[in-house]
mmCIF file of C-alpha atoms and ligand atoms in Angstrom:
data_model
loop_
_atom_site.group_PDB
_atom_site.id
_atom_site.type_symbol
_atom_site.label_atom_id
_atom_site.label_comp_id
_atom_site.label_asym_id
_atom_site.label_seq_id
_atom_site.Cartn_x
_atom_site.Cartn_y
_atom_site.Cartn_z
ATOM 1 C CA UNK A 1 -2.356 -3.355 9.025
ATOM 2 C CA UNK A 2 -0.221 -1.441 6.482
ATOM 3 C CA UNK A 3 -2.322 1.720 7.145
ATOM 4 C CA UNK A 4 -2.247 1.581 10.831
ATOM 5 C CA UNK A 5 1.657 1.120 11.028
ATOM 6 C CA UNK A 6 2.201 3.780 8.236
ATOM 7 C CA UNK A 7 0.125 6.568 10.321
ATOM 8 C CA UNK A 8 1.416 5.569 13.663
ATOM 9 C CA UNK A 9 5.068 6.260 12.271
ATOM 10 C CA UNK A 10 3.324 9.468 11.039
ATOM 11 C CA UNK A 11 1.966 10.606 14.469
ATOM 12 C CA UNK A 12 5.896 9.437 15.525
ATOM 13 C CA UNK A 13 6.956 11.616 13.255
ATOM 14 C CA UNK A 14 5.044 14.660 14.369
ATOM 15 C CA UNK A 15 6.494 14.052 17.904
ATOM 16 C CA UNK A 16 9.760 13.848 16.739
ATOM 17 C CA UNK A 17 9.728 16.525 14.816
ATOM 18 C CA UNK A 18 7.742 18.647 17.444
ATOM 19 C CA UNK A 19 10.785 18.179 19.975
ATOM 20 C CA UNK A 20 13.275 18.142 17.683
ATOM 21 C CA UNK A 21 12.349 21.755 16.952
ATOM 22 C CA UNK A 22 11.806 22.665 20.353
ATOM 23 C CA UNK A 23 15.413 21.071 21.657
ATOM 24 C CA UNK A 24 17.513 21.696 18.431
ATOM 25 C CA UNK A 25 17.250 24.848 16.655
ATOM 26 C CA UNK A 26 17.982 23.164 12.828
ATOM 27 C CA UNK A 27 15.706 20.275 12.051
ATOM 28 C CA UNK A 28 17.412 17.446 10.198
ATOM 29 C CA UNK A 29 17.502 17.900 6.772
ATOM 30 C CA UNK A 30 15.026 16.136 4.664
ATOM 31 C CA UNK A 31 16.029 13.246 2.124
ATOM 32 C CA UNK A 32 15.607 14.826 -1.349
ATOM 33 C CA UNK A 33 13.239 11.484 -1.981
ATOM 34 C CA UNK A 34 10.518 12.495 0.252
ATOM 35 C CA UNK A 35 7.306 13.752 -1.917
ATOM 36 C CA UNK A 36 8.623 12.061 -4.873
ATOM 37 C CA UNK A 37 7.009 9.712 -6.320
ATOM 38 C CA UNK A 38 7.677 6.639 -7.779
ATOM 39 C CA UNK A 39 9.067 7.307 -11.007
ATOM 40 C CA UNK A 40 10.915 10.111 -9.657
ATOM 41 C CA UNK A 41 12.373 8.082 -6.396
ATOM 42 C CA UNK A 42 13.605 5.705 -9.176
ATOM 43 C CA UNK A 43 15.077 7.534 -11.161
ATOM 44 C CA UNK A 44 16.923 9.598 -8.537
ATOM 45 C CA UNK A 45 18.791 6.529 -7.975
ATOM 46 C CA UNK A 46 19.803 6.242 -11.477
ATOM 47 C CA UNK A 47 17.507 2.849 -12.425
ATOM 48 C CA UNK A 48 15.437 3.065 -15.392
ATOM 49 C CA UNK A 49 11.738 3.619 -14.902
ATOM 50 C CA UNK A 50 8.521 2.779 -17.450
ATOM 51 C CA UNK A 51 5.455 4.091 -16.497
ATOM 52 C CA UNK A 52 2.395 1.559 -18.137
ATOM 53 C CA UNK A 53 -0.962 2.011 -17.904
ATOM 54 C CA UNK A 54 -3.427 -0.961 -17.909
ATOM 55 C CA UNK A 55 -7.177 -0.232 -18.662
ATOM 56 C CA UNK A 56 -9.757 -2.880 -16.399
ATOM 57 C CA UNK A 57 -12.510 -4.443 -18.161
ATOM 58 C CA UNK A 58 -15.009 -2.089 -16.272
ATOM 59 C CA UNK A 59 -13.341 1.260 -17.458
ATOM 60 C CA UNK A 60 -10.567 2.256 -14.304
ATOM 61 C CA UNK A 61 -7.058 3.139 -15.481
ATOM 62 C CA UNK A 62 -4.443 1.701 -13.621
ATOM 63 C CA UNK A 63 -0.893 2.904 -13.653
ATOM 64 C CA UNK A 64 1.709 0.125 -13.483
ATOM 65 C CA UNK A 65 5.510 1.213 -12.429
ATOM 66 C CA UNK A 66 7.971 -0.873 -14.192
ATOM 67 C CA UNK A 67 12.386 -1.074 -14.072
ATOM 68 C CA UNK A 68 13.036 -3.082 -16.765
ATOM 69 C CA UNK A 69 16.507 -4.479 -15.702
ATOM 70 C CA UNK A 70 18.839 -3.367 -13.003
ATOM 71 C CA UNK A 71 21.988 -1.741 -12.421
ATOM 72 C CA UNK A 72 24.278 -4.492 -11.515
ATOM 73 C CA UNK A 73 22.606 -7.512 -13.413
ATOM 74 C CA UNK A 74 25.405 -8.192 -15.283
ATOM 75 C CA UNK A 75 23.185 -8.286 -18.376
ATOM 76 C CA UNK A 76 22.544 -6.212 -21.627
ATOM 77 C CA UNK A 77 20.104 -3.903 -21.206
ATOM 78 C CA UNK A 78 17.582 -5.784 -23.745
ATOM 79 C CA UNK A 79 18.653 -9.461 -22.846
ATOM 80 C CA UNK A 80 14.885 -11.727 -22.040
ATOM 81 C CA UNK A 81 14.287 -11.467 -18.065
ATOM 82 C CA UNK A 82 11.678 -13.068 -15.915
ATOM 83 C CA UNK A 83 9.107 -10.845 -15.504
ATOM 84 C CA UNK A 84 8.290 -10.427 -11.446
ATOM 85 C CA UNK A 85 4.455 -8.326 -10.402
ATOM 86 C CA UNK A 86 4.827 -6.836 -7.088
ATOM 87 C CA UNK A 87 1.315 -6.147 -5.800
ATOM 88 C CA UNK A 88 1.063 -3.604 -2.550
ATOM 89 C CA UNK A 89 -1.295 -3.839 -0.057
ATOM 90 C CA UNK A 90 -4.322 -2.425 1.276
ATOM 91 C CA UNK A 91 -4.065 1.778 1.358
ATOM 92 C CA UNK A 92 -0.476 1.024 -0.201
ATOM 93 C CA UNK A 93 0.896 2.295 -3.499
ATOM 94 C CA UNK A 94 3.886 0.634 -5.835
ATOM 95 C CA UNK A 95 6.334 3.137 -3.985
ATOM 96 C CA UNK A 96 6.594 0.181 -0.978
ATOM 97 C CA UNK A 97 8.969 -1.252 -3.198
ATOM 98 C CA UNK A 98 11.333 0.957 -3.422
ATOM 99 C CA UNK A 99 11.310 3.808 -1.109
ATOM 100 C CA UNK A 100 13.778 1.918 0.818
ATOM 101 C CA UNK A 101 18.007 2.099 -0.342
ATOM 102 C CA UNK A 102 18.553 0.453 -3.009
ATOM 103 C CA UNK A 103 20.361 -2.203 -1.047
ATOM 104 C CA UNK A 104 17.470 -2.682 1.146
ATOM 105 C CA UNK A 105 14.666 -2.246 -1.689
ATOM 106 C CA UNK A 106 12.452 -5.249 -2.846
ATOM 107 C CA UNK A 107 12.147 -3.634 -6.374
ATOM 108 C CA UNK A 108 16.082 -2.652 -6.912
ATOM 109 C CA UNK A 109 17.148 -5.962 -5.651
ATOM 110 C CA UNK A 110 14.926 -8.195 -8.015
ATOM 111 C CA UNK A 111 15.919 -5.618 -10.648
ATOM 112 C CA UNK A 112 19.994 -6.273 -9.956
ATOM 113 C CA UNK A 113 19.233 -9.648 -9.743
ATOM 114 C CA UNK A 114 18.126 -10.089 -12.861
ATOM 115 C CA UNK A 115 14.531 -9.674 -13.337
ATOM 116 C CA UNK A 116 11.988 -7.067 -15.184
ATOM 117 C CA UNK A 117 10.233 -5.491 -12.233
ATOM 118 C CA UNK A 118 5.966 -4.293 -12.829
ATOM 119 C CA UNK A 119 4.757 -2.986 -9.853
ATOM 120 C CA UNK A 120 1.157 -2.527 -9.872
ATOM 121 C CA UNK A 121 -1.501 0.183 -8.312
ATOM 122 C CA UNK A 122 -5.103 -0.728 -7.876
ATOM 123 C CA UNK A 123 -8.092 1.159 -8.003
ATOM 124 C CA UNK A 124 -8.369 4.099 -5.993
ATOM 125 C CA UNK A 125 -5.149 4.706 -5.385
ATOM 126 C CA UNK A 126 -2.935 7.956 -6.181
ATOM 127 C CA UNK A 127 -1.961 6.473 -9.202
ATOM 128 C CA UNK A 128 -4.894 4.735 -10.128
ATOM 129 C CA UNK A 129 -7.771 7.514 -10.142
ATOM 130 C CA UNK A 130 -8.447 7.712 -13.674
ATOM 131 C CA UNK A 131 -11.728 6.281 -15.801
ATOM 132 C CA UNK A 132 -13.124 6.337 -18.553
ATOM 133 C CA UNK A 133 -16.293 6.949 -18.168
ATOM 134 C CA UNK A 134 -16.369 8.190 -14.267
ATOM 135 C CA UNK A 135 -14.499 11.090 -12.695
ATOM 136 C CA UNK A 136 -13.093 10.796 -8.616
ATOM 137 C CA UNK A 137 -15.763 13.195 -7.744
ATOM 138 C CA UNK A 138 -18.353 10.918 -8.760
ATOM 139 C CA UNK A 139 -20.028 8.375 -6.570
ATOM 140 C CA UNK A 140 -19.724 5.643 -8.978
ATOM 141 C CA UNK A 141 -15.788 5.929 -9.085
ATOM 142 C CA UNK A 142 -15.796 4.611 -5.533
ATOM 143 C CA UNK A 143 -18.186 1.824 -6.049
ATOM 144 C CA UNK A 144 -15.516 -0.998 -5.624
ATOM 145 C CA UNK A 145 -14.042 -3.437 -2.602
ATOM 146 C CA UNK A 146 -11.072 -5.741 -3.237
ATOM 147 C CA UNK A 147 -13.433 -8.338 -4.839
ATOM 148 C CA UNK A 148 -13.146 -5.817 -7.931
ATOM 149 C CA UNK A 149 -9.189 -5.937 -7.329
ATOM 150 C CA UNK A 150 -9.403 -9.494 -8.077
ATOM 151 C CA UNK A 151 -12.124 -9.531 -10.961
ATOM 152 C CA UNK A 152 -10.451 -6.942 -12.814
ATOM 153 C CA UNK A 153 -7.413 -5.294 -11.645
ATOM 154 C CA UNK A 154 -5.098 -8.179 -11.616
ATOM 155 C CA UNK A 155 -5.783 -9.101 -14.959
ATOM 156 C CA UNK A 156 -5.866 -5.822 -16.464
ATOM 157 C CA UNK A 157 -2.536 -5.221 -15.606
ATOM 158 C CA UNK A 158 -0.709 -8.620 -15.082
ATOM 159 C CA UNK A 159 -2.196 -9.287 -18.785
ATOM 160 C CA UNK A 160 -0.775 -6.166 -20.159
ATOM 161 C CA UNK A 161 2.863 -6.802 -18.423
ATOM 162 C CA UNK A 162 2.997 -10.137 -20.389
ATOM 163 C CA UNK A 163 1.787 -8.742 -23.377
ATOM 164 C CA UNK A 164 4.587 -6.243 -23.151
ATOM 165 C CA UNK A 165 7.134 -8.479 -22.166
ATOM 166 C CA UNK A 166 5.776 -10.914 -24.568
ATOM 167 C CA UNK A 167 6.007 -13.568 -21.282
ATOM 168 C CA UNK A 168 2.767 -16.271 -21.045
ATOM 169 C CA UNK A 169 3.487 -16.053 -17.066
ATOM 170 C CA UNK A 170 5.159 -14.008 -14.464
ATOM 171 C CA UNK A 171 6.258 -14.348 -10.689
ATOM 172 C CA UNK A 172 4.132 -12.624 -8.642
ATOM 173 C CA UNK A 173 4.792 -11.287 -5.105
ATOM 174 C CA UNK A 174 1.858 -9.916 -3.321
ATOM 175 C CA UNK A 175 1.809 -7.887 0.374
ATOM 176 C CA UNK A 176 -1.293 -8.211 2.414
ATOM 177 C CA UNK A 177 -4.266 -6.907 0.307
ATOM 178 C CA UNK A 178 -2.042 -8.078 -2.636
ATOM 179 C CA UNK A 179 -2.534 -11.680 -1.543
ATOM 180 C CA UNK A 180 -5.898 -11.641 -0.678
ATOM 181 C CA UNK A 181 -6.466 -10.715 -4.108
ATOM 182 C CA UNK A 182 -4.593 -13.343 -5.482
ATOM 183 C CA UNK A 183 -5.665 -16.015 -3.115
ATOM 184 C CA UNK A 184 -9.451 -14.891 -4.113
ATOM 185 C CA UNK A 185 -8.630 -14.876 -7.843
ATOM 186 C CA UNK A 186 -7.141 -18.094 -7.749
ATOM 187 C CA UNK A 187 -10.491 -19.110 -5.838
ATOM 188 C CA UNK A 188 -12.468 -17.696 -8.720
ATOM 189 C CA UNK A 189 -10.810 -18.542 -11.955
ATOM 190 C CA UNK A 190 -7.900 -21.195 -11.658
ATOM 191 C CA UNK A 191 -7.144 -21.011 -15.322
ATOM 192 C CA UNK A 192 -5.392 -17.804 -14.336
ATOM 193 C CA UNK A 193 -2.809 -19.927 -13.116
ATOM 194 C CA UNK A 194 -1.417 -20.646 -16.047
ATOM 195 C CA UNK A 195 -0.244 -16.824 -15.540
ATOM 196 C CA UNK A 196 1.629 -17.095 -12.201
ATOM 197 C CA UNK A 197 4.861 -19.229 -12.310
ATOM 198 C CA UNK A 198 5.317 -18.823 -8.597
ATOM 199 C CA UNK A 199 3.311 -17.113 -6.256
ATOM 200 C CA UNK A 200 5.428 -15.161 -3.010
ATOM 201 C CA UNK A 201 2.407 -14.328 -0.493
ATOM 202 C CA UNK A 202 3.971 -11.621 2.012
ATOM 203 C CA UNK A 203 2.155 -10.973 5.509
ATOM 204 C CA UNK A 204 -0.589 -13.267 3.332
ATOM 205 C CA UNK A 205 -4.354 -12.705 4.239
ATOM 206 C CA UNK A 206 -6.772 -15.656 4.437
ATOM 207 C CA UNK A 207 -8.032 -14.757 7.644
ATOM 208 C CA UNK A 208 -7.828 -11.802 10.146
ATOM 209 C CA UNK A 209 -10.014 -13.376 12.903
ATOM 210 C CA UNK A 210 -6.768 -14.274 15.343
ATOM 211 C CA UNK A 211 -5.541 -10.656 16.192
ATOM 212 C CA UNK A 212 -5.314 -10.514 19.567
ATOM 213 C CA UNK A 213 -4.154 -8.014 21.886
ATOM 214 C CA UNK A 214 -4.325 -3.775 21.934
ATOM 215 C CA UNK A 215 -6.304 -4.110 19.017
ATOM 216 C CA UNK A 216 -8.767 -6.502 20.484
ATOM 217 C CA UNK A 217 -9.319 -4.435 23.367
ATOM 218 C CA UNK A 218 -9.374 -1.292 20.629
ATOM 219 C CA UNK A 219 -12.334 -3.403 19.063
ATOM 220 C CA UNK A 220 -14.361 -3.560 22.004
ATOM 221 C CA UNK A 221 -14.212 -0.028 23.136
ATOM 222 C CA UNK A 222 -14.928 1.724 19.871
ATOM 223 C CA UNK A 223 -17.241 -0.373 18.045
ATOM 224 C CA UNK A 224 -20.305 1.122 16.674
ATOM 225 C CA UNK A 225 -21.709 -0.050 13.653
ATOM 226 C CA UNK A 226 -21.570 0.395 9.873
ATOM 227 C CA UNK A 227 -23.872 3.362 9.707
ATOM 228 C CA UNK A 228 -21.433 5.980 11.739
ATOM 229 C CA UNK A 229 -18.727 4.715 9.656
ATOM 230 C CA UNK A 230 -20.057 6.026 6.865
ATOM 231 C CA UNK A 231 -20.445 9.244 8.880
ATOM 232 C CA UNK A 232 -17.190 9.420 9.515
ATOM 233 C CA UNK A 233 -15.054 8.046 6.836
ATOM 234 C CA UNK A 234 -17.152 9.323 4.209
ATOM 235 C CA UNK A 235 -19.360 7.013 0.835
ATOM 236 C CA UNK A 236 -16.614 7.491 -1.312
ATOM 237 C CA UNK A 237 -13.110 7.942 -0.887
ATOM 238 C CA UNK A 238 -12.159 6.811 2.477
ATOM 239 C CA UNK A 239 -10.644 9.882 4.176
ATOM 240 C CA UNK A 240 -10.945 9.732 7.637
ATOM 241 C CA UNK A 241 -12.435 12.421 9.747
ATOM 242 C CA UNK A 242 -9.994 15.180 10.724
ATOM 243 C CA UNK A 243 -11.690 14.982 14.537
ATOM 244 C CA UNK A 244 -11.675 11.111 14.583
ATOM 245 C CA UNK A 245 -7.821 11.023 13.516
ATOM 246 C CA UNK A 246 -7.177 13.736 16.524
ATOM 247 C CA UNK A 247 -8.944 12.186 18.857
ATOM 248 C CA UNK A 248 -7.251 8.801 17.989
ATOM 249 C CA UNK A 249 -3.708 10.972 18.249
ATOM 250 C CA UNK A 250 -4.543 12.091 21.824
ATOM 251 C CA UNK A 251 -5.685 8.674 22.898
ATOM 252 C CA UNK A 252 -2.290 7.416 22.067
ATOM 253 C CA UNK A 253 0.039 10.064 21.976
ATOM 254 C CA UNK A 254 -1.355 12.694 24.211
ATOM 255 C CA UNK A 255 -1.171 11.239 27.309
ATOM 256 C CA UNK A 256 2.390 10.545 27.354
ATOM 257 C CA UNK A 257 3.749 13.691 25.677
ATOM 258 C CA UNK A 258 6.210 14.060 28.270
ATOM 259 C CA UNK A 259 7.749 11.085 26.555
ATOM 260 C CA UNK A 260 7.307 10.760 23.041
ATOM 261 C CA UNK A 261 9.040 7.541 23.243
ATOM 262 C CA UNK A 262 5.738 5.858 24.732
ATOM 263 C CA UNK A 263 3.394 6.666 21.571
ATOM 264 C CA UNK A 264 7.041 5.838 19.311
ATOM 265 C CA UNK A 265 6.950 2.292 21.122
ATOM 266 C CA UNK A 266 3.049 1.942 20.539
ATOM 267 C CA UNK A 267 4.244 1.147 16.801
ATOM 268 C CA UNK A 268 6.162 -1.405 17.843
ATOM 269 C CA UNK A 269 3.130 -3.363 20.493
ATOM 270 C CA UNK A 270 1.650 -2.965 17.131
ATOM 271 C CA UNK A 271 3.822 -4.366 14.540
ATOM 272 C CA UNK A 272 6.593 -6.244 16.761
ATOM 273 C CA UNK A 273 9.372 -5.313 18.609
ATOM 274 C CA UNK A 274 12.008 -2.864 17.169
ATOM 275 C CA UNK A 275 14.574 -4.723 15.434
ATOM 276 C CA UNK A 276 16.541 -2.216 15.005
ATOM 277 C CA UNK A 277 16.161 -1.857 11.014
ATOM 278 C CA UNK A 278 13.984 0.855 10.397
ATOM 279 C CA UNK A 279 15.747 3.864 9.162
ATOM 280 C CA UNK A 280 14.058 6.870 11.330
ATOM 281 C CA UNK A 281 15.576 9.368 9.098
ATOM 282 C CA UNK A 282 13.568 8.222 6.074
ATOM 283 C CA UNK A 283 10.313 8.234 7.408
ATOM 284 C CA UNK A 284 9.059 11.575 5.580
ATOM 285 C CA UNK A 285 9.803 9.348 2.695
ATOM 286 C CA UNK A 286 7.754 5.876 3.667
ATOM 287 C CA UNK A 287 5.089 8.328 3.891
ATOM 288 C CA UNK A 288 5.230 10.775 1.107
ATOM 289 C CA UNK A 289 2.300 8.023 -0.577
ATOM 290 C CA UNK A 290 0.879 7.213 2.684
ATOM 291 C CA UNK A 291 -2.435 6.575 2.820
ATOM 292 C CA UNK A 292 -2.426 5.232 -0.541
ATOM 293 C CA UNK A 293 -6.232 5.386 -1.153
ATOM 294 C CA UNK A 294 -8.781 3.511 -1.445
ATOM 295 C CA UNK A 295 -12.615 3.606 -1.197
ATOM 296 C CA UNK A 296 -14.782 3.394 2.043
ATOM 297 C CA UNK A 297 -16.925 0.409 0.612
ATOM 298 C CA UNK A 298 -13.417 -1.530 0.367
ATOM 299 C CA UNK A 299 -12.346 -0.838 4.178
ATOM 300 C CA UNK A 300 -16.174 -1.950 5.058
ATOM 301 C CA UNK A 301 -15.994 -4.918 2.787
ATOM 302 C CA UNK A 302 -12.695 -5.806 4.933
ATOM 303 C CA UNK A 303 -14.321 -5.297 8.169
ATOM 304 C CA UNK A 304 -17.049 -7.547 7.316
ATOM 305 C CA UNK A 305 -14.282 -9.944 7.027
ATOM 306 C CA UNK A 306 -13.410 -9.454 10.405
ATOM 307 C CA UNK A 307 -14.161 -6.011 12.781
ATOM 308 C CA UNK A 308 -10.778 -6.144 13.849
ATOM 309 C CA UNK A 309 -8.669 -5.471 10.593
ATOM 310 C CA UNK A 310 -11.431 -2.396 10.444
ATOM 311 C CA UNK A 311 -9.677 -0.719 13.201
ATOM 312 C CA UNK A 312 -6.459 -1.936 12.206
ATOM 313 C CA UNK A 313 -7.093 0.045 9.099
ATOM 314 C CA UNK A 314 -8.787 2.490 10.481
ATOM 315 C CA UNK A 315 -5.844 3.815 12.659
HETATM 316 C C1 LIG H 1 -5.596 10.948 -15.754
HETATM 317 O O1 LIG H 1 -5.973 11.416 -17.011
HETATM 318 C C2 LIG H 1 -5.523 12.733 -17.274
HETATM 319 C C3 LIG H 1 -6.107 13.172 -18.580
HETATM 320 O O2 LIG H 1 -6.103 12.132 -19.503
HETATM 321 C C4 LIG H 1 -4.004 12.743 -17.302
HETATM 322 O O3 LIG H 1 -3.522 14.043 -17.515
HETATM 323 C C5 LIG H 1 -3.489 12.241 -15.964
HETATM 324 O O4 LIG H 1 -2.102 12.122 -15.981
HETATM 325 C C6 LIG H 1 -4.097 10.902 -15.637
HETATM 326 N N1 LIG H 1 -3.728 10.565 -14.281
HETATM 327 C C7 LIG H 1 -3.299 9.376 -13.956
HETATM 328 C C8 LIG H 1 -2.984 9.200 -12.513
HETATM 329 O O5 LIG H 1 -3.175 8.468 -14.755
HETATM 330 C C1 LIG H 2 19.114 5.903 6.406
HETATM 331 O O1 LIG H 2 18.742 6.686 5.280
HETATM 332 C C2 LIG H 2 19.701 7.666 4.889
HETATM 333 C C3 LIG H 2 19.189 8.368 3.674
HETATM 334 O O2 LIG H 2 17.860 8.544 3.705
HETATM 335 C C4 LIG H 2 21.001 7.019 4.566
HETATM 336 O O3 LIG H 2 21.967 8.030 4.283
HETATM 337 C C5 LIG H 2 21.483 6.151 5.708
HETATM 338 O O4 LIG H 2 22.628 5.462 5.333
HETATM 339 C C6 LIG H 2 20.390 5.162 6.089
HETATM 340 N N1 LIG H 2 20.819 4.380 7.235
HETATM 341 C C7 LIG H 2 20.767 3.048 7.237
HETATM 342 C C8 LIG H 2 21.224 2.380 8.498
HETATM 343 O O5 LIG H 2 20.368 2.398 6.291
#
């Protein structure tokens, strides 16, 4: 869901910024945070930044983002805090934490209110492409779905934040792909419990079969089977097909270019009505990780779950 509201504001973007240069002659400046990443976004707002890296039992490299304590905490800088995981979601990255204003920002908030923030990356991602034994051009890099996530990700890197922290358990707050993980782990091993003081479960997955409406009728229309997924999404790295991604631009955007606002309000049948809060100016930014990455065998393993969230990431 994360992937299809993150390119939609993309394809926004590009309309915006196509008649913004046709109407005005100087485009609006653009924030100094857009193509940073995480560590650097951080830092540029003057928070402390530790960049971990947790090795999975089956050899992938994960890099954890961490801010150890906050700005306006009111603590010393080394006094014990709660440790809090914040797990993105599916094509995400940690930089959905704080790519926001700090005032507005998951990460900086739990961080000025006291606790020691570990956001994590899983496989595949930008941040996560490194193994030991594998390179990202190889097929068997790829070979992973979220069930992997859950076997091996979460507790390579929840394990080393506590070890770090010297904590025995943590709060963890997962989006989307980062609860289906959790939920699934739970499922699997419920000793791992024992780690998780509290679990938050944001825009929580246990099933996708309920979506209803343009994506349903999406569904229908395009639907054609594994096999010319594969075709056009790649066996590895999920990258979608330059032709399918302009052909889904013109279905949406195209017709109305007259007014962009029609494919800008498209995001919004999508992911609810505009309530006013997000901040159009910072978009470049929201995207600068966007698609996070992930492998094709992941997005299949979620449409076997249900055909719909395919599309939904699929778009
Ligand atoms: C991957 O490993 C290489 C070499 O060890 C290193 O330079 C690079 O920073 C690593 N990348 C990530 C994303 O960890
Ligand atoms: C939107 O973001 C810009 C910086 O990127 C900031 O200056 C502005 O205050 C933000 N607006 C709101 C309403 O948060």
């Amino acid at each position: 869901m994360n992937f299809i509201v993150f390119l939609l504001f993309f394809f926004v973007s590009i309309n915006f910024v196509q008649s913004d240069s046709a109407s005005t002659p100087t485009p609006f400046p653009l924030d100094p945070e857009a193509g940073l990443q995480t560590p650097g976004i951080i830092k540029r707002w003057g928070y402390p930044v530790e960049i971990h890296e947790a090795l999975t039992e089956d050899g992938y490299i994960l890099t954890m983002h961490r801010i150890p304590y906050g700005l306006h905490d009111g603590l010393t800088h080394n006094a014990r805090r709660p440790v809090v995981f914040l797990q993105h979601g599916l094509e995400a990255s940690s930089s959905n934490w704080i790519s926001n204003l700090p005032t507005l920002s998951m990460g900086y908030l739990l961080a000025d209110a006291g606790f020691d923030v570990w956001m994590g990356n899983v496989r595949g991602n930008l941040y996560s492409l490194n193994h030991t034994k594998y390179s990202v051009s190889s097929h068997e890099f790829w070979k992973f779905t979220w069930d992997e996530m859950q076997q091996y990700d979460l507790t390579a890197m929840i394990n080393t934040a506590l070890k770090a922290t010297n904590h025995k358990s943590l709060y963890y707050v997962g989006h989307s792909q980062g609860t289906l993980i959790m939920f699934s782990k739970l499922a699997e091993d419920p000793t791992f419990a024992s780690k998780i003081r509290k679990f938050f479960a944001l825009a929580p997955v246990g099933t996708v079969a309920h979506i209803q409406g343009l994506l349903e009728v999406i569904a229908k229309d395009f639907y054609d089977g594994f096999e010319i997924m594969y075709k056009l999404f790649g066996e590895d790295q999920f990258l979608p097909d330059d032709a399918f991604m302009k052909a889904m631009l013109k279905l949406f955007c195209e017709e109305s270019a007259q007014e962009e606002q029609t494919c800008a309000n498209l995001l919004f049948i999508i992911s609810g009505p505009s309530t006013g809060q997000m901040n159009a100016t910072r978009v470049p930014v929201f995207l600068s990780d966007e698609p996070g990455g992930t492998s094709t065998m992941n997005i299949i393993h979620w449409s076997q779950y249900n055909f719909y969230f395919f599309l939904c990431s699929v778009l």
